[in-house]
mmCIF file of C-alpha atoms in Angstrom:
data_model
loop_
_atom_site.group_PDB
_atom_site.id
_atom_site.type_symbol
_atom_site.label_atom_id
_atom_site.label_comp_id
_atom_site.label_asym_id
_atom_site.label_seq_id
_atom_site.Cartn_x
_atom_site.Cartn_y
_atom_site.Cartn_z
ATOM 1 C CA UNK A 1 -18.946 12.788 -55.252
ATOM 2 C CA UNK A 2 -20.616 9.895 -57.222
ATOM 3 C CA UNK A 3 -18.523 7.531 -55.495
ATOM 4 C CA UNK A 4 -19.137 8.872 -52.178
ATOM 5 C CA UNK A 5 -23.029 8.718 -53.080
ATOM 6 C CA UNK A 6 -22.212 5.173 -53.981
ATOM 7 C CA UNK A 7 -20.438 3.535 -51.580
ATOM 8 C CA UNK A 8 -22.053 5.220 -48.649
ATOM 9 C CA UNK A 9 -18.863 7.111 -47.715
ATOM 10 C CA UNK A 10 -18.916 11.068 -46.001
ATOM 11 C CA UNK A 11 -17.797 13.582 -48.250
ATOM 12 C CA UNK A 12 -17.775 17.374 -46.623
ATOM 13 C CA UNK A 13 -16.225 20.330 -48.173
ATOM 14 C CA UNK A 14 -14.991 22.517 -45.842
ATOM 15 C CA UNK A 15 -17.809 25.341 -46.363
ATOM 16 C CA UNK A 16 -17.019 26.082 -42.910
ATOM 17 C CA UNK A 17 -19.331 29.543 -42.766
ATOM 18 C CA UNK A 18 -22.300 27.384 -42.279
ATOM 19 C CA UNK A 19 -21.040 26.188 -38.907
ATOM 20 C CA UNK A 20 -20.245 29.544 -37.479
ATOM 21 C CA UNK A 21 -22.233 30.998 -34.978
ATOM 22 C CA UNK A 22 -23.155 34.274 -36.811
ATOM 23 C CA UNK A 23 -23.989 32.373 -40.533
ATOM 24 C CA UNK A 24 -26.281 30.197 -38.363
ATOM 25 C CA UNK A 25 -28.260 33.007 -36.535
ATOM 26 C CA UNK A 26 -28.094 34.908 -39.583
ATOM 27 C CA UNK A 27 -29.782 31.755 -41.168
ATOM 28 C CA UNK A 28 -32.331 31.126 -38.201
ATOM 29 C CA UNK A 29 -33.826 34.885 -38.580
ATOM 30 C CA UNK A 30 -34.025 34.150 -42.281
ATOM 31 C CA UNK A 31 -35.861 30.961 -41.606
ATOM 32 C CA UNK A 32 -38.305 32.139 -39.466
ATOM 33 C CA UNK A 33 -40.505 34.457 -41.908
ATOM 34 C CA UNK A 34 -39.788 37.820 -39.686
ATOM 35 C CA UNK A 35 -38.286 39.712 -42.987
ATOM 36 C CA UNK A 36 -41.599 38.507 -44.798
ATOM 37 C CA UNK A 37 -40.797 37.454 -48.621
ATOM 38 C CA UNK A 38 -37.414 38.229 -50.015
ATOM 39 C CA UNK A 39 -37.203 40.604 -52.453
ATOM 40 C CA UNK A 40 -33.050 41.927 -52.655
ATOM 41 C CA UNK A 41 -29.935 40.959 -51.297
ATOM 42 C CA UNK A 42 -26.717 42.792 -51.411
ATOM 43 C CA UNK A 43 -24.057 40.528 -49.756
ATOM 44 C CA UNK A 44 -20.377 42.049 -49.825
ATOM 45 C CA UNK A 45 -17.228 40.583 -49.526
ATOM 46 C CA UNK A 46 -14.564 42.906 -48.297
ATOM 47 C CA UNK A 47 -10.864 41.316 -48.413
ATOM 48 C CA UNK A 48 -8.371 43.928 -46.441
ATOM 49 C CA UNK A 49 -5.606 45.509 -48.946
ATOM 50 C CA UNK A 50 -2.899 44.002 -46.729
ATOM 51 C CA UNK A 51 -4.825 40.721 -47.580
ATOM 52 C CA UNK A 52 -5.461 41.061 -50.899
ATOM 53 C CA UNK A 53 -1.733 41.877 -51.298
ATOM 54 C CA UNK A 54 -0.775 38.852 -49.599
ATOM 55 C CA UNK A 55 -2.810 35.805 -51.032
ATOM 56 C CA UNK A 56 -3.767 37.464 -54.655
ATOM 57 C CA UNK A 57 -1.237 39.436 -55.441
ATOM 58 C CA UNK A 58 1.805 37.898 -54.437
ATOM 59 C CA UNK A 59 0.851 34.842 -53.120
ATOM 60 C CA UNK A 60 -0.352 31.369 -53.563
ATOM 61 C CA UNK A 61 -3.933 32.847 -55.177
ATOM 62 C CA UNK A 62 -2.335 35.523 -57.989
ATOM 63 C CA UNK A 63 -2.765 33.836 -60.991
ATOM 64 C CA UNK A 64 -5.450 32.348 -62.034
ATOM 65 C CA UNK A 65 -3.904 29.240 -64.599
ATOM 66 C CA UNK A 66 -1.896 28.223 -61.139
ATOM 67 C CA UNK A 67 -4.916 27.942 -58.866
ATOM 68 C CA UNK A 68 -8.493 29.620 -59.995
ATOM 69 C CA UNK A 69 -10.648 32.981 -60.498
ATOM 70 C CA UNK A 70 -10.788 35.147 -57.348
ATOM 71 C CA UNK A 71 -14.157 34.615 -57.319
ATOM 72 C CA UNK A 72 -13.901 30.943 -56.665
ATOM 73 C CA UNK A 73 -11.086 31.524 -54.454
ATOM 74 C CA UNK A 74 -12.044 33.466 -51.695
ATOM 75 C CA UNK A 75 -16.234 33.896 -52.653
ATOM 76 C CA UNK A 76 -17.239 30.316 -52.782
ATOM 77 C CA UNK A 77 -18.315 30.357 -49.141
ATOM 78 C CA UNK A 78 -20.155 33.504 -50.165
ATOM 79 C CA UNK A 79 -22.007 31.617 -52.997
ATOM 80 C CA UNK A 80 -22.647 29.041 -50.711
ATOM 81 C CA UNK A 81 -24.342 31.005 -48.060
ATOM 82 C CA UNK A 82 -26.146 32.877 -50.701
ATOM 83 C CA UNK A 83 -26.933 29.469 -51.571
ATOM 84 C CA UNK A 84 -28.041 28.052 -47.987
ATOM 85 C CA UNK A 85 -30.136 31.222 -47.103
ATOM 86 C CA UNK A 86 -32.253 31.499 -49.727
ATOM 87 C CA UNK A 87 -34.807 29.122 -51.439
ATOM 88 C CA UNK A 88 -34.633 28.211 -54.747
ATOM 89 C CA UNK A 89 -30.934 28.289 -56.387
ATOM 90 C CA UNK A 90 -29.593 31.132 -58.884
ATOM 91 C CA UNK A 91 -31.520 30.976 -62.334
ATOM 92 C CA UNK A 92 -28.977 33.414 -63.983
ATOM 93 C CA UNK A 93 -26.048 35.722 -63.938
ATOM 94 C CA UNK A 94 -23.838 38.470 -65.238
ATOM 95 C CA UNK A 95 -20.710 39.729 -63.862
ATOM 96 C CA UNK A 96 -18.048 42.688 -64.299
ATOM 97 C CA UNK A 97 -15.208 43.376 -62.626
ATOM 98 C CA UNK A 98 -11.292 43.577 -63.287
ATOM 99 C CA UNK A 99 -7.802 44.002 -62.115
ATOM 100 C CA UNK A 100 -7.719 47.541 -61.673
ATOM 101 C CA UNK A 101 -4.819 48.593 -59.450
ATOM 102 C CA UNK A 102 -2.298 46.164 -58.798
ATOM 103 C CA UNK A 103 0.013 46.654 -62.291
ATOM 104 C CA UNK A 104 2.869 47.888 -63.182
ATOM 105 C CA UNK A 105 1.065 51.203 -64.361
ATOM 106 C CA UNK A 106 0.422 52.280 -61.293
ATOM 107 C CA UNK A 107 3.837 53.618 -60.424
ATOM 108 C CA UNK A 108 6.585 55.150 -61.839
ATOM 109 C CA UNK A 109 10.013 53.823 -63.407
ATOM 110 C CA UNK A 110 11.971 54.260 -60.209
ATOM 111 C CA UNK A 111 10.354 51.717 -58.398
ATOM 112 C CA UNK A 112 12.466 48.450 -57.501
ATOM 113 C CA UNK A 113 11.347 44.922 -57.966
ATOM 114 C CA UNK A 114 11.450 43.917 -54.435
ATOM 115 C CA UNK A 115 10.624 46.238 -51.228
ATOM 116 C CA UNK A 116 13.606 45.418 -49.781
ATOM 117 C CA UNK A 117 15.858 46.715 -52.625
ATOM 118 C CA UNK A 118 15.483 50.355 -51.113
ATOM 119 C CA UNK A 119 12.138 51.412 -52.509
ATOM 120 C CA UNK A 120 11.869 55.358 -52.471
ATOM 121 C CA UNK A 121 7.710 55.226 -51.456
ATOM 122 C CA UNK A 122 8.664 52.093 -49.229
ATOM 123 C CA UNK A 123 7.894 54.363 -46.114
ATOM 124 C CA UNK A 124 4.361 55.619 -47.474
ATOM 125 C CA UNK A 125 2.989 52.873 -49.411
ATOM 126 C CA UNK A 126 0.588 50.686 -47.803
ATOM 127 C CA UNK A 127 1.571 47.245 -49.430
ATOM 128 C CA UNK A 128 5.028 47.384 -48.030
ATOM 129 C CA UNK A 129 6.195 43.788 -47.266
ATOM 130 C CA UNK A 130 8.679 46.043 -44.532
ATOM 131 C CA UNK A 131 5.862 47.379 -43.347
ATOM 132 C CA UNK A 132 3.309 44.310 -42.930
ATOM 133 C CA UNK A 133 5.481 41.486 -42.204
ATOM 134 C CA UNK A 134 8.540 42.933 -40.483
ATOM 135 C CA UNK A 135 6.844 46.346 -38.813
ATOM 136 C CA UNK A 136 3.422 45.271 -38.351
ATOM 137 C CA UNK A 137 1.981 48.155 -39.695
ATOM 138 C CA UNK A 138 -1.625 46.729 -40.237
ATOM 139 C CA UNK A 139 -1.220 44.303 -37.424
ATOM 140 C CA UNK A 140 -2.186 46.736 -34.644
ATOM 141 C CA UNK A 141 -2.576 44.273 -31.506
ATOM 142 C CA UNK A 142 0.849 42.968 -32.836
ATOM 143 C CA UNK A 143 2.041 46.810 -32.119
ATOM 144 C CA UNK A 144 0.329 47.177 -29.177
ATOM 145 C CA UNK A 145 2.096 44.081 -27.388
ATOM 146 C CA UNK A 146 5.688 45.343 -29.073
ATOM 147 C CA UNK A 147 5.482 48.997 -27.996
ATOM 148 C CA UNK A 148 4.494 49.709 -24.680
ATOM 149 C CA UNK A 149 6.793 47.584 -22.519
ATOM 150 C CA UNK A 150 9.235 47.485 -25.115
ATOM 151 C CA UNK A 151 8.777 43.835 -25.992
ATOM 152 C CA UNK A 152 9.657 42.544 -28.971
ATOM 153 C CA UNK A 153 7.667 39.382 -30.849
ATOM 154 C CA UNK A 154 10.439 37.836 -32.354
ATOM 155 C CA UNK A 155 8.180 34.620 -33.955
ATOM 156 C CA UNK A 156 4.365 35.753 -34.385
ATOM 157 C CA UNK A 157 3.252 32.323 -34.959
ATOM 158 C CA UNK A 158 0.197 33.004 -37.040
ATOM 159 C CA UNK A 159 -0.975 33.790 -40.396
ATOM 160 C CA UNK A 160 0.158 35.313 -42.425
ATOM 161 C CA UNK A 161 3.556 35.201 -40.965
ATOM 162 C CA UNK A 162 3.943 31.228 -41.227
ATOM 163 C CA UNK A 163 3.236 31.914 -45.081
ATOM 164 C CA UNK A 164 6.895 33.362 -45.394
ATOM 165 C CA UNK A 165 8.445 30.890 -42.829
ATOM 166 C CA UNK A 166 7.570 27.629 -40.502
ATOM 167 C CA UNK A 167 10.268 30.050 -38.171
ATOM 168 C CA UNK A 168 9.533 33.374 -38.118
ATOM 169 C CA UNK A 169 12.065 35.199 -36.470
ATOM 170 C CA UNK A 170 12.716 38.210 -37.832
ATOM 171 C CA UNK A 171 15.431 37.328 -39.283
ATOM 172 C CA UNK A 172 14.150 34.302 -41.204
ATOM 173 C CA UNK A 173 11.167 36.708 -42.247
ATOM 174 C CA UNK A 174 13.540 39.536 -43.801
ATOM 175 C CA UNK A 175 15.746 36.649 -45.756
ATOM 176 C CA UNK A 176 12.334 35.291 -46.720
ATOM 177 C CA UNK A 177 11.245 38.841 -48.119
ATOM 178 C CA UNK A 178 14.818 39.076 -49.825
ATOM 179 C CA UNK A 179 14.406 35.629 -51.671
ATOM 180 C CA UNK A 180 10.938 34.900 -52.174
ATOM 181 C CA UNK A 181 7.676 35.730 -53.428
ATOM 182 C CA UNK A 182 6.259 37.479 -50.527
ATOM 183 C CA UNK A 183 9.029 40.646 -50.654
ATOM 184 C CA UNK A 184 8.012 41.262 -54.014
ATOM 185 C CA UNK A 185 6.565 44.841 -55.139
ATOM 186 C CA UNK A 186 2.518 44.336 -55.579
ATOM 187 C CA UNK A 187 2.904 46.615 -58.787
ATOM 188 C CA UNK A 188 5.777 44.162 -60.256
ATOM 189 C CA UNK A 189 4.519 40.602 -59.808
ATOM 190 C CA UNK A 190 2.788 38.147 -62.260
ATOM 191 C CA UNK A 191 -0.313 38.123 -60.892
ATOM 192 C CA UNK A 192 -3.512 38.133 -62.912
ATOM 193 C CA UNK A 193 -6.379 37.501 -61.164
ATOM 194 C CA UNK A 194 -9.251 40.596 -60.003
ATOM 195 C CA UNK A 195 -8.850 42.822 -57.492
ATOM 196 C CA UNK A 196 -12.827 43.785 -57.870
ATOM 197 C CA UNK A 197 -15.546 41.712 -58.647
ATOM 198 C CA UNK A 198 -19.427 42.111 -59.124
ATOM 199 C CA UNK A 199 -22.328 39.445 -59.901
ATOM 200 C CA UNK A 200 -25.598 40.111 -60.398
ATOM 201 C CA UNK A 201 -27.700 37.067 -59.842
ATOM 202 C CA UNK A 202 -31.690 36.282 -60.331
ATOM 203 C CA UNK A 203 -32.774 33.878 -57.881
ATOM 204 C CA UNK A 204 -35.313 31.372 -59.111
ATOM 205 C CA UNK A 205 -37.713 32.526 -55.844
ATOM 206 C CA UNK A 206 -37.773 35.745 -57.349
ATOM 207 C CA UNK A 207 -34.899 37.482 -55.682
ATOM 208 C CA UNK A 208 -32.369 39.797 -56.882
ATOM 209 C CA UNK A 209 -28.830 39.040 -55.580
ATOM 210 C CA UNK A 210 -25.605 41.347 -55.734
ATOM 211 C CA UNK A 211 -22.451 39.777 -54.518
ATOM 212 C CA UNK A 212 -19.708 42.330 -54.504
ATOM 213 C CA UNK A 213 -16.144 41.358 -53.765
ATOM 214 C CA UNK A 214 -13.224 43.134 -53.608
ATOM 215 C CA UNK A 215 -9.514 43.670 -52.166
ATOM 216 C CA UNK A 216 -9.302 47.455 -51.186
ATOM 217 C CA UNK A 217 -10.738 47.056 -47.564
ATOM 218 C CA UNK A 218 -9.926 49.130 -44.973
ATOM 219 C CA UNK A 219 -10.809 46.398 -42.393
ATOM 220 C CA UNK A 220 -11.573 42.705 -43.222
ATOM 221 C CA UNK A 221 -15.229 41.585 -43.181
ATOM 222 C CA UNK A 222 -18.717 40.779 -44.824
ATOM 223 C CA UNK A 223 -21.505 42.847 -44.839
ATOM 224 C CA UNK A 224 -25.066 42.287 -46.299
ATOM 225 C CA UNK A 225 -28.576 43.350 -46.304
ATOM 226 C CA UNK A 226 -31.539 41.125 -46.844
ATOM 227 C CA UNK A 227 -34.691 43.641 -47.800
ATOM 228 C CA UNK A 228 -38.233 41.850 -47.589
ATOM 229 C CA UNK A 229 -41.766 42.647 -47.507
ATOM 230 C CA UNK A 230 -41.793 42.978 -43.781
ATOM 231 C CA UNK A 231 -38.359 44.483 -42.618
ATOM 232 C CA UNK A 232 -34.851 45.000 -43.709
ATOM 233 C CA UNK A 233 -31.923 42.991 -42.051
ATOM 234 C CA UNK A 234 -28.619 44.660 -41.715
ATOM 235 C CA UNK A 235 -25.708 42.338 -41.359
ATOM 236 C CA UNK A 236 -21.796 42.846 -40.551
ATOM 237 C CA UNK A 237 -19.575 39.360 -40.081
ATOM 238 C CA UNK A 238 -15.975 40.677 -38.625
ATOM 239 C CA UNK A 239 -15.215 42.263 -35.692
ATOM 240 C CA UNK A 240 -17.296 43.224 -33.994
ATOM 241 C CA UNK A 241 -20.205 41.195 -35.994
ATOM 242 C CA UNK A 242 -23.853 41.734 -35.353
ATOM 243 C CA UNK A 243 -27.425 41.606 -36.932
ATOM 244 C CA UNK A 244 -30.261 44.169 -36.481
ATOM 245 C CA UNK A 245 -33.854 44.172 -37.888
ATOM 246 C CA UNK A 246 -35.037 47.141 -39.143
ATOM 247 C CA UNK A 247 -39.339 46.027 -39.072
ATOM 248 C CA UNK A 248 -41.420 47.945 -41.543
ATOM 249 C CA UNK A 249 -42.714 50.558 -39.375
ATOM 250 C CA UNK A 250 -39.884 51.720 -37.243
ATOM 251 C CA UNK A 251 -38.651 49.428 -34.608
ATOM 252 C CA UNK A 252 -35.208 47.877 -34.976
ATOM 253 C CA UNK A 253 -34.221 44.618 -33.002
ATOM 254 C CA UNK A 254 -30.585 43.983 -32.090
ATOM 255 C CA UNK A 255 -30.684 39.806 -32.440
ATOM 256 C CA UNK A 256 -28.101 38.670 -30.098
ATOM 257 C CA UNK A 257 -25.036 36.587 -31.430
ATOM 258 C CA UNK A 258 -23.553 33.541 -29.610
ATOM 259 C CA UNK A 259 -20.134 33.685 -28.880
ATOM 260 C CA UNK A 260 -18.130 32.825 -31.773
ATOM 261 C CA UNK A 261 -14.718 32.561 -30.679
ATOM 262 C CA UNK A 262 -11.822 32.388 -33.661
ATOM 263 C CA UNK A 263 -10.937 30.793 -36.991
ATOM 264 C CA UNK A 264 -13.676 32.189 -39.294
ATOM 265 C CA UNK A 265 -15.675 33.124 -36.552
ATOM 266 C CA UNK A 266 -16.105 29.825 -34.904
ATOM 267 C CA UNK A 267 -16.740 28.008 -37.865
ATOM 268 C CA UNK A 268 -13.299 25.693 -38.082
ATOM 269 C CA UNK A 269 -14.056 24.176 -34.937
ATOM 270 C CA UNK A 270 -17.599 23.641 -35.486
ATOM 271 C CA UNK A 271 -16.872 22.264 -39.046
ATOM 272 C CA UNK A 272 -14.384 19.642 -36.844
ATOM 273 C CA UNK A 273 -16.975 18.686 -34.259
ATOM 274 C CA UNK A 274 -20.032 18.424 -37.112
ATOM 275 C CA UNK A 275 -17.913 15.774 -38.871
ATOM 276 C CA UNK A 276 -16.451 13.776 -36.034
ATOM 277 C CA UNK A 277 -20.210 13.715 -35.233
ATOM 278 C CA UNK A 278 -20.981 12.488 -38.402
ATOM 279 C CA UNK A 279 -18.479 9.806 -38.105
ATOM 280 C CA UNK A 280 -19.522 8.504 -35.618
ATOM 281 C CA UNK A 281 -23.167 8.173 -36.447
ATOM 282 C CA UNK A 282 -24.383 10.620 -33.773
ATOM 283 C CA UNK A 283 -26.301 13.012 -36.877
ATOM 284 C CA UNK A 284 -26.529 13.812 -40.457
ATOM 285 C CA UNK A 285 -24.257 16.148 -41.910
ATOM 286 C CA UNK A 286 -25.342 20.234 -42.240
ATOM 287 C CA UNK A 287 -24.549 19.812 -46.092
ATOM 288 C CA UNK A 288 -22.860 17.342 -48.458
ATOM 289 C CA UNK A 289 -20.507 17.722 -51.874
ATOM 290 C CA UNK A 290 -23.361 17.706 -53.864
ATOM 291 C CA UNK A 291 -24.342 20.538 -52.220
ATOM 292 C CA UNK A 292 -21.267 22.661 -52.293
ATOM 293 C CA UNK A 293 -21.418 21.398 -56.202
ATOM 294 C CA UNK A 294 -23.597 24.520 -56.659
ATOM 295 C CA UNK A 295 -21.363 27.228 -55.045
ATOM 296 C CA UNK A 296 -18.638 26.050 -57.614
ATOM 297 C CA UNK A 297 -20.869 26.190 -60.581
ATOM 298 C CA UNK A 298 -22.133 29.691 -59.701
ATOM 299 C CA UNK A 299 -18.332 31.056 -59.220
ATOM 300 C CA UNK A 300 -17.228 29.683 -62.523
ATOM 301 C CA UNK A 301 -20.087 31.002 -64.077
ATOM 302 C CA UNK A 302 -19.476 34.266 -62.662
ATOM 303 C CA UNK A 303 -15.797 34.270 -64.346
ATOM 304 C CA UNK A 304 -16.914 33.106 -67.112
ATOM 305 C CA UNK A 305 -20.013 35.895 -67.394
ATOM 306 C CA UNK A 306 -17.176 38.191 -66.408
ATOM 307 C CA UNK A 307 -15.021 37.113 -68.973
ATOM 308 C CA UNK A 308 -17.597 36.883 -72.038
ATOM 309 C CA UNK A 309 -19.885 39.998 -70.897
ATOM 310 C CA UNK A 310 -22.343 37.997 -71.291
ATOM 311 C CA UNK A 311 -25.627 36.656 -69.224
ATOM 312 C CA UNK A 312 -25.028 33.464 -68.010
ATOM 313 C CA UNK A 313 -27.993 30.855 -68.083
ATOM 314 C CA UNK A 314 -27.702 28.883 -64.876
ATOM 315 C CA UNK A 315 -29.613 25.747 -65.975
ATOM 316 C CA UNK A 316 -27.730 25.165 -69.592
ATOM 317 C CA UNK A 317 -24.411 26.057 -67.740
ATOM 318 C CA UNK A 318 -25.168 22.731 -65.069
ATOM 319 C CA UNK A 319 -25.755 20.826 -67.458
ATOM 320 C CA UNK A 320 -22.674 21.319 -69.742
ATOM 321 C CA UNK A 321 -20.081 21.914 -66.766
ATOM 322 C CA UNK A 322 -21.562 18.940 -65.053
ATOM 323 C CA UNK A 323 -23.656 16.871 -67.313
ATOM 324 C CA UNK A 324 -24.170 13.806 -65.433
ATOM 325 C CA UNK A 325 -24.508 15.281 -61.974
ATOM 326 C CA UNK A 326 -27.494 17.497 -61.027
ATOM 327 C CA UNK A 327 -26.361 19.946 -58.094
ATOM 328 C CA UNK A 328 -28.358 20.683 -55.598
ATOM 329 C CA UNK A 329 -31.995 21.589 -55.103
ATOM 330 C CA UNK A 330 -34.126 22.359 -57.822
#
């Protein structure tokens, strides 16, 4: 980052929320003063269970000496927009949270090390690498295109199917299942990190912040709610996504979304375009590393309020996790 400061150079992390159509109008009502001051934000992060199987439990994510804390992992966008949308930056923090389910408690003897080594729940249980990377079972559109005309998708050439395979017939997917990490049983890997995560945060403009984040989903999205002195926004980021305002006083306003289109709702293309843009000298760039600095610092600080059980002064931990760089805004 110093370097990059230095010798004039563009350095983006890819943050790419802040470029998706939805994080922008979310940001543009926020902006504008309609919600009046703000006083509480509850901002949720809500990874599917197939998902949090696949990247935290058995995959590249699990453990946290290999790669980092869940909460860096999938919630430093979160921080980040937490960070963009409100003024001031987090004072301090406290967090709890813990890996509650996926162990080896959480089922009997009998169960196998891999699902494909004939698990007797392999039918029922909802983590079933049978079930989400051979059958499809939370894939519905995947069903829908396989069932009715009888049509069979022999290489689904997406995530998370190129995880197991840069082929992925079905054949090279079951062999994949038999031999590596991704057929293993979610209750018998080496994974360590969270499934369930909260932080408490007090905003130096006054604001209290909850971020909750956790891996037992039934569907994969955000949701928040910003509560000022004037109304009450209600916020969902999936599918579909949408933003209402509830004004004090009764009405409600629907506040229409651009189309988004796919990869993180728009924002991977936009991310592209912003920095080819910035490249080539046409405008400045929506945010810099030293801004994403401060998402980092607040997830670390979360794991390590998590980890201690203790309150977590914002200011003293800058200055010793970073002691010659200053992130962010005051």
């Amino acid at each position: 980052m110093h370097t990059s400061e230095r010798t004039g150079r563009s350095l983006q992390i890819c943050h790419v929320l802040r470029y998706s159509p939805f994080w922008v109008t979310l940001k543009q009502v926020l902006d504008s003063g309609v919600l009046g001051e703000i006083v509480t934000v509850e901002h949720r992060e809500n990874v599917a269970y197939w998902h949090m199987a696949h990247s935290f439990v058995r995959g590249h994510w699990r453990r946290e000496s290999v790669s980092s804390p869940m909460i860096l992992a999938k919630c430093c966008h979160d921080m980040d927009i937490l960070y963009w949308n409100l003024p001031g930056r987090c004072e301090r923090l406290s967090s709890v949270g813990s890996l509650l389910h996926f162990r080896a408690e959480s089922v009997g003897p009998e169960i196998p090390l891999r699902c494909t080594d004939g698990c007797p729940i392999e039918q029922e249980c909802l983590f079933s690498a049978i079930g989400v990377y051979l059958d499809y079972r939370p894939f519905h559109h995947l069903r829908a295109e396989t069932a009715p005309e009888g049509i069979n998708i022999h290489r689904p050439m997406t995530w998370p199917f190129l995880a197991l395979t840069q082929d992925p017939t079905y054949e090279n997917r079951l062999e994949a299942l038999k031999s590596g990490p991704w057929g293993r049983c979610v209750y018998h890997c080496d994974n360590d990190v969270v499934d369930h995560q909260l932080v408490a945060m007090q905003w130096s403009s006054g604001a209290s912040v909850a971020l909750v984040m956790h891996g037992h989903s039934d569907e994969e999205h955000r949701s928040m709610r910003y509560d000022g002195t004037r109304a009450t926004l209600r916020a969902r980021f999936g599918s579909p996504s949408e933003i209402t305002i509830h004004h004090h006083g009764g009405s409600v306003e629907e506040v229409p979304i651009p189309d988004s289109g796919s990869g993180h709702g728009g924002g991977d293309v936009g991310i592209m375009a912003d920095f080819i843009a910035v490249l080539r000298g046409e405008r400045q760039a929506l945010t810099s590393a030293r801004e994403s600095l401060e998402s980092h610092l607040m997830s670390f600080a979360a794991e390590q309020a998590r980890l201690s059980g203790t309150v977590v002064d914002m200011e003293e931990f800058r200055s010793q996790a970073a002691p010659s760089t200053q992130a962010g805004r005051p």
